[in-house]
Amino acid sequence: MKLKLNYLIPYIVLFIIILVIGFLQHNVVNLEWLGIKTDSILPLAFATVGQTLVLLTGGIDLSIGGIICITNSLEAIKMTNNPINIIMFTIGMLLLGLILGAINGLIIVKIRLQPFIATLITWSIYGGIALWILPTDRGNVPKSFISALLARFGGIPVSLIIILILIGWWVYLQRIPFGKYILALGSNQKAAYLSGVNVDRIKIMVYAMSGFFAACAGVYRTAQVASGSPTAGNGFILTTVAAAVIGGTSLAGGEGSIIGSIIGACILKLLGDLLVFSGVSSYWVSLFQGLSLIIIIAIVSVSNLIKSRRKIRI
Amino acid sequence: MADLILENISKSFGEVKALIDVNFSANCGEIHAILGENGAGKSTLVKILSRAIKEDSGSIKLFGRQLFLKTPNDAINEGISTVYQDLSLIPVLTVAENIYFNKSPQNYWKVNSKKILNSKMLDIFEKFGVSGIKPNTIVEELSSSEKQVVEIIKALYRDPKVLILDEPTSSLTADKVEWLLKLIKNLAEKGKIVIFISHRMPEVKAIANIVTVFRNGMNISTMKMSETNSDELVSLMLGRGKIDFFPNKESFIKEEKVILETRNLNIGNVLRNINFKLHVGEILGVGGLVGQGQIPLFLSLFGIIKAKGQIFIDGHEKNIKNPKDALDNGMALIPEDRNIEGLIMSMTIRENITMPILKKIKSYGLINYKKEKSIVLNYINMLKIKATSMESLVSTLSGGNQQKVLIAKLLSIDPKIFLMYDLTKGVDIGTKVEIFNLIKKLANEGKGIIYYSTTIDELVNICDKVMVMRDGEIVEILDGKNLNKENILKASIGEKIISITS
């Protein structure tokens, strides 16, 4: 397969951002910095991975906001400082995410609601449950839980290992039928259905996975912030979509990759950092972030345009 | 000079020439029937007259004055009203709102008034002798026959000078057909120009004064109805062009074993009492005019829509609920639209071909790429698919090669029964020949094939047997000496066939 320029753009952009950060701040870009960054990126990366799977099938998942809120809130207030309790509780949270996500899938498949509407509804419900569990930001997070998730193995952060695992999982996904079915569903659901693909089951599985990854994000955020917030997840909803799009995922479905999405998440996070470094007032960060996003997405679309022009000429 | 004259009208859709330099004229007080096979150009001509599409060249004259129509509304204002074959009603509005769509009556406050509207509507219904339809019924809730009546009234209430009816009777119930034919005669007597397209020969014979036959986008002949007969019309519609790229029609030694059988398949009015048997090694053609239930038949066999009745495969009754069940039972479908239903354009040749068999080529949980490649390569060579590599996107291939990829995809699952819906649509002649030979080969290997085509030539030359469908029913099963173009067309349009018992 030929390596196409537009697939490379997110990587080039990320590389340039890191270069500029290194240039602006000497001796900052090192292993320790990498650890801090991957720690801060991981929740978004998790949520983006889930969102990407859904986007690839041609859907969208707004409810990840609510799922992050619920898992973050529960994890922050209900855990005790007992290793077995911590492990069991965390696994419980991940399963909860899986179930809440599967509910999305069931609503979309059985009631035939648009994914946007279905997950808008469940976002509101899940968010409401989170507020009921934890009306204000607080938490009592066990120290051992925090240190386990933010640990370093010989300088290598757990978060980096997890990101590498996610990348490996995507490579695996492309080698099994399930991965192909996801892409097929997003490109042409009718053709996939007529090829004997169990469209409904794949959809439910994909939304369940998205819920699972949102729960991962919620759990990891608990360790990162050492607190719980019933509204923490809401900022993730559109950011995950933006990260996926920057990483080359098509909102129409059928095109994109989890690796690209993780790169997209890195770009979003580091771009914010860079703007703060370069002295942009924090009131202006959002504006500049938006402007930079337009530029990045424009570059990607222009190269797509050139590609399609070339195709027409043939 | 005739009252309505169309001069040198030409129209192409891309490469396809729909109308070639057509001249057509009609006079006040006449019912002018247009006949022709599927795709002969009848509907295109009508759509140009009603300005639904624009001609490439040519001119239209009405009562000696040249018309320059820009929008369908211009045509209506010139007094040209059309009853379309595909209904043009808005389902969520009421009957009255649909008919008065542009000029809804307003009350003193300049607000659309339902009261005035409905009472006006009742007057119109009375004038045209319509009964049983209420003005304030939502169109969605009407039967298809009632919808067609509303469509007809919509064209009539404006008091047009030219009334065009494009197969108006195909969805009407018998009593409404009688009502319409009477109405049309009445209008003609009042001096209107009526242009009537129908595939039903008895109707045409009953009411038309003049008949024009179209073939391959050309006006072949215009005659008085009283000076011709059905045999002449049928042979004019078919033409005598000889096409000799079909494989030799040898008589295979057919096995008696039935591979697929249906008993009383029914879907409301669209599919009625479908009974047939497909034998091992048989190519069973499905013919008839477009939209006579062929699509529902294919979809219900493949489990996409649910039909009442029984389907037997190898003598066992099967309950086929979805395409997966159909595939598991050894059936494969070439769908109607390969771009939308058959292939995934953004994926490669390899990915498309192996999509249905991914689960079968796994080893240790992973897709076995080597196995996948060898399967795909085998089909690329066997079907002579022209592409730079198996990693080429399907969207970059020509229509013929895309169809070959689709065939390869079906072959890879090794089905016993092929359902082929208009396999040669948009395929070049060279590829057609290859496809025909492949179909014969599959039949020789003992597969059962159900083959639908809009081209009568193909049905006659490829199939062992052809069942002709009309109004959702199988009206005739032709084989042996009875299987010829004339009989297929005659059965399609409701004429008696000449049966030879051998």
XYZ file of C-alpha atoms in Angstrom, chain B residues 197-453:
257
model
C -48.538 5.432 -22.352
C -49.465 1.943 -21.311
C -48.030 -1.505 -21.430
C -51.455 -3.065 -21.353
C -52.400 -3.846 -24.890
C -56.135 -4.424 -24.277
C -56.500 -0.900 -22.831
C -54.569 0.654 -25.662
C -56.692 -1.151 -28.216
C -59.846 -0.107 -26.410
C -59.288 3.644 -26.366
C -56.449 4.820 -28.608
C -57.068 6.264 -32.097
C -53.440 6.718 -33.022
C -50.462 4.658 -31.917
C -46.756 5.454 -32.032
C -44.083 2.802 -31.442
C -40.729 3.690 -29.918
C -37.636 1.537 -30.077
C -34.116 2.374 -28.885
C -34.887 6.071 -28.533
C -36.448 6.431 -31.978
C -39.970 6.956 -33.253
C -40.325 3.821 -35.368
C -43.814 4.255 -36.695
C -47.059 6.182 -36.163
C -50.267 4.531 -37.338
C -54.008 4.593 -36.947
C -55.075 2.021 -34.398
C -57.725 0.710 -36.774
C -55.112 -0.034 -39.423
C -52.825 -2.203 -37.325
C -52.954 -5.227 -35.014
C -51.127 -6.522 -31.971
C -48.793 -8.804 -33.905
C -47.559 -5.931 -36.019
C -47.130 -3.701 -32.977
C -45.189 -6.353 -31.062
C -42.810 -6.959 -33.932
C -42.300 -3.202 -34.346
C -41.506 -2.891 -30.637
C -38.949 -5.714 -30.795
C -37.252 -4.899 -34.084
C -35.300 -7.480 -35.993
C -31.762 -6.639 -34.915
C -29.653 -9.746 -34.601
C -27.226 -9.842 -31.720
C -24.828 -12.748 -31.921
C -22.587 -12.386 -28.929
C -24.516 -14.888 -26.881
C -23.046 -18.294 -26.175
C -24.456 -21.245 -28.104
C -27.750 -22.296 -26.776
C -27.205 -25.979 -26.266
C -29.707 -28.065 -24.438
C -28.141 -29.269 -21.249
C -29.042 -32.550 -19.716
C -31.062 -31.206 -16.841
C -31.228 -33.047 -13.608
C -34.630 -33.565 -12.153
C -33.483 -32.550 -8.688
C -35.166 -29.396 -7.441
C -32.759 -27.081 -5.637
C -35.134 -24.231 -4.797
C -38.887 -24.189 -4.634
C -41.369 -21.571 -3.521
C -44.963 -22.161 -2.528
C -47.427 -19.291 -2.474
C -45.072 -16.427 -1.770
C -47.164 -13.346 -1.107
C -46.435 -9.769 -0.137
C -49.663 -7.779 -0.144
C -50.346 -6.711 -3.721
C -46.739 -6.557 -4.896
C -46.100 -10.281 -4.936
C -48.905 -12.744 -5.451
C -48.897 -16.536 -5.275
C -45.396 -17.098 -6.512
C -44.812 -20.788 -7.206
C -41.825 -22.059 -9.076
C -39.178 -24.746 -9.046
C -35.517 -24.222 -9.811
C -33.652 -27.378 -10.832
C -30.009 -28.241 -10.445
C -28.076 -26.753 -13.365
C -30.967 -24.630 -14.555
C -30.949 -20.976 -15.559
C -34.380 -19.653 -14.759
C -35.089 -16.254 -16.252
C -37.355 -13.670 -14.721
C -38.910 -11.328 -17.244
C -41.660 -8.793 -17.531
C -41.855 -5.044 -17.547
C -39.989 -3.046 -14.946
C -41.580 -2.994 -11.510
C -43.918 -5.974 -11.784
C -42.723 -7.579 -8.549
C -39.301 -8.806 -9.650
C -37.445 -6.816 -6.984
C -39.692 -7.974 -4.123
C -39.274 -11.552 -5.368
C -35.475 -11.342 -5.195
C -35.502 -9.496 -1.872
C -37.853 -11.978 -0.263
C -35.850 -14.981 -1.487
C -32.750 -13.422 0.067
C -34.473 -12.676 3.377
C -34.381 -8.891 3.082
C -38.129 -8.506 3.119
C -40.535 -10.929 4.665
C -43.009 -12.726 2.438
C -45.792 -15.062 3.423
C -45.423 -18.558 2.054
C -42.809 -21.281 2.001
C -39.310 -21.550 0.580
C -37.741 -24.978 0.142
C -34.048 -25.518 -0.435
C -33.021 -29.053 -1.418
C -36.468 -30.166 -0.373
C -36.297 -28.784 3.155
C -38.426 -25.869 4.233
C -36.261 -22.942 5.312
C -37.089 -19.877 7.306
C -34.863 -17.179 5.834
C -35.022 -14.136 8.070
C -32.008 -12.138 6.867
C -29.214 -12.210 4.277
C -27.014 -14.164 6.639
C -29.553 -17.011 6.739
C -29.756 -16.892 2.938
C -25.969 -17.087 2.602
C -25.805 -19.904 5.169
C -28.347 -21.783 3.053
C -26.179 -21.484 -0.035
C -27.861 -18.532 -1.734
C -26.027 -15.545 -3.139
C -27.479 -12.329 -4.501
C -26.289 -9.904 -7.170
C -28.258 -6.917 -5.943
C -30.059 -4.301 -7.986
C -27.553 -1.523 -7.450
C -23.960 -2.677 -7.153
C -22.726 0.752 -6.022
C -25.100 0.936 -3.103
C -25.871 -2.649 -2.250
C -23.135 -4.772 -3.691
C -19.707 -3.292 -3.242
C -17.979 -1.077 -0.740
C -16.438 1.512 -3.025
C -13.898 2.842 -0.529
C -12.434 -0.613 0.049
C -9.985 -2.580 -2.051
C -10.721 -5.438 -4.436
C -9.270 -7.847 -1.906
C -11.354 -6.553 0.998
C -14.543 -6.638 -1.053
C -14.086 -10.161 -2.332
C -13.327 -11.672 1.056
C -15.903 -9.700 3.064
C -18.396 -12.575 3.364
C -15.769 -15.239 4.081
C -13.527 -13.465 6.604
C -14.611 -15.837 9.370
C -13.661 -18.840 7.261
C -10.109 -17.741 6.483
C -8.961 -17.127 10.024
C -6.077 -18.932 11.574
C -5.275 -18.448 15.245
C -7.975 -15.772 15.404
C -6.320 -13.570 12.802
C -7.288 -13.204 9.157
C -4.843 -15.329 7.214
C -3.477 -12.811 4.757
C -1.686 -15.425 2.653
C -4.833 -17.472 2.237
C -6.818 -14.316 1.522
C -4.373 -13.235 -1.161
C -4.343 -16.567 -2.924
C -8.138 -16.715 -3.004
C -8.368 -13.200 -4.407
C -5.604 -13.772 -6.948
C -7.351 -16.898 -8.137
C -10.553 -14.951 -8.873
C -8.725 -12.038 -10.475
C -7.165 -14.490 -12.931
C -10.258 -16.585 -13.424
C -12.558 -13.620 -14.155
C -9.833 -11.538 -15.825
C -10.432 -8.563 -13.543
C -8.402 -5.686 -14.916
C -6.741 -3.696 -12.135
C -3.243 -2.608 -11.203
C -3.340 -4.779 -8.113
C -5.717 -6.447 -5.704
C -5.156 -3.445 -3.442
C -6.807 -1.068 -5.934
C -9.912 0.639 -4.640
C -13.056 -0.717 -6.247
C -14.176 2.841 -6.999
C -11.339 3.185 -9.503
C -12.526 0.248 -11.642
C -14.779 0.309 -14.700
C -18.388 -0.854 -14.414
C -17.613 -4.208 -15.986
C -14.701 -4.875 -13.673
C -16.705 -3.806 -10.642
C -19.360 -6.302 -11.611
C -16.646 -8.975 -11.888
C -15.448 -8.151 -8.373
C -19.019 -8.554 -7.186
C -19.258 -11.918 -8.955
C -15.950 -12.986 -7.391
C -17.330 -12.025 -3.995
C -20.311 -14.289 -4.546
C -18.205 -17.133 -5.966
C -15.963 -17.028 -2.912
C -18.820 -18.182 -0.698
C -19.446 -21.084 -3.087
C -23.246 -20.877 -3.197
C -25.599 -23.451 -4.699
C -28.116 -20.873 -5.842
C -27.376 -17.569 -7.551
C -29.921 -14.777 -7.602
C -28.746 -12.446 -10.350
C -30.568 -9.161 -10.632
C -29.773 -7.279 -13.822
C -26.223 -8.542 -13.849
C -25.267 -6.856 -17.113
C -26.465 -3.345 -16.250
C -23.817 -0.794 -17.133
C -21.461 -3.494 -18.376
C -19.598 -3.275 -21.687
C -20.198 -5.851 -24.420
C -16.844 -7.578 -23.991
C -17.484 -8.175 -20.319
C -21.050 -9.249 -21.064
C -19.750 -12.096 -23.228
C -17.446 -13.235 -20.426
C -20.274 -13.021 -17.909
C -22.633 -15.031 -20.117
C -20.035 -17.760 -20.512
C -19.470 -17.788 -16.770
C -23.190 -18.199 -16.106
C -23.310 -21.166 -18.462
C -20.289 -22.645 -16.743
C -21.877 -22.270 -13.323
C -25.028 -23.975 -14.568
C -22.956 -26.828 -15.976
C -21.364 -27.238 -12.560
C -24.836 -27.841 -11.158
C -25.654 -24.465 -9.687
C -29.172 -23.114 -9.859
C -29.465 -19.621 -11.270
C -32.328 -17.177 -11.195
C -31.610 -14.519 -13.779
C -33.495 -11.254 -14.058
C -32.856 -8.968 -16.975
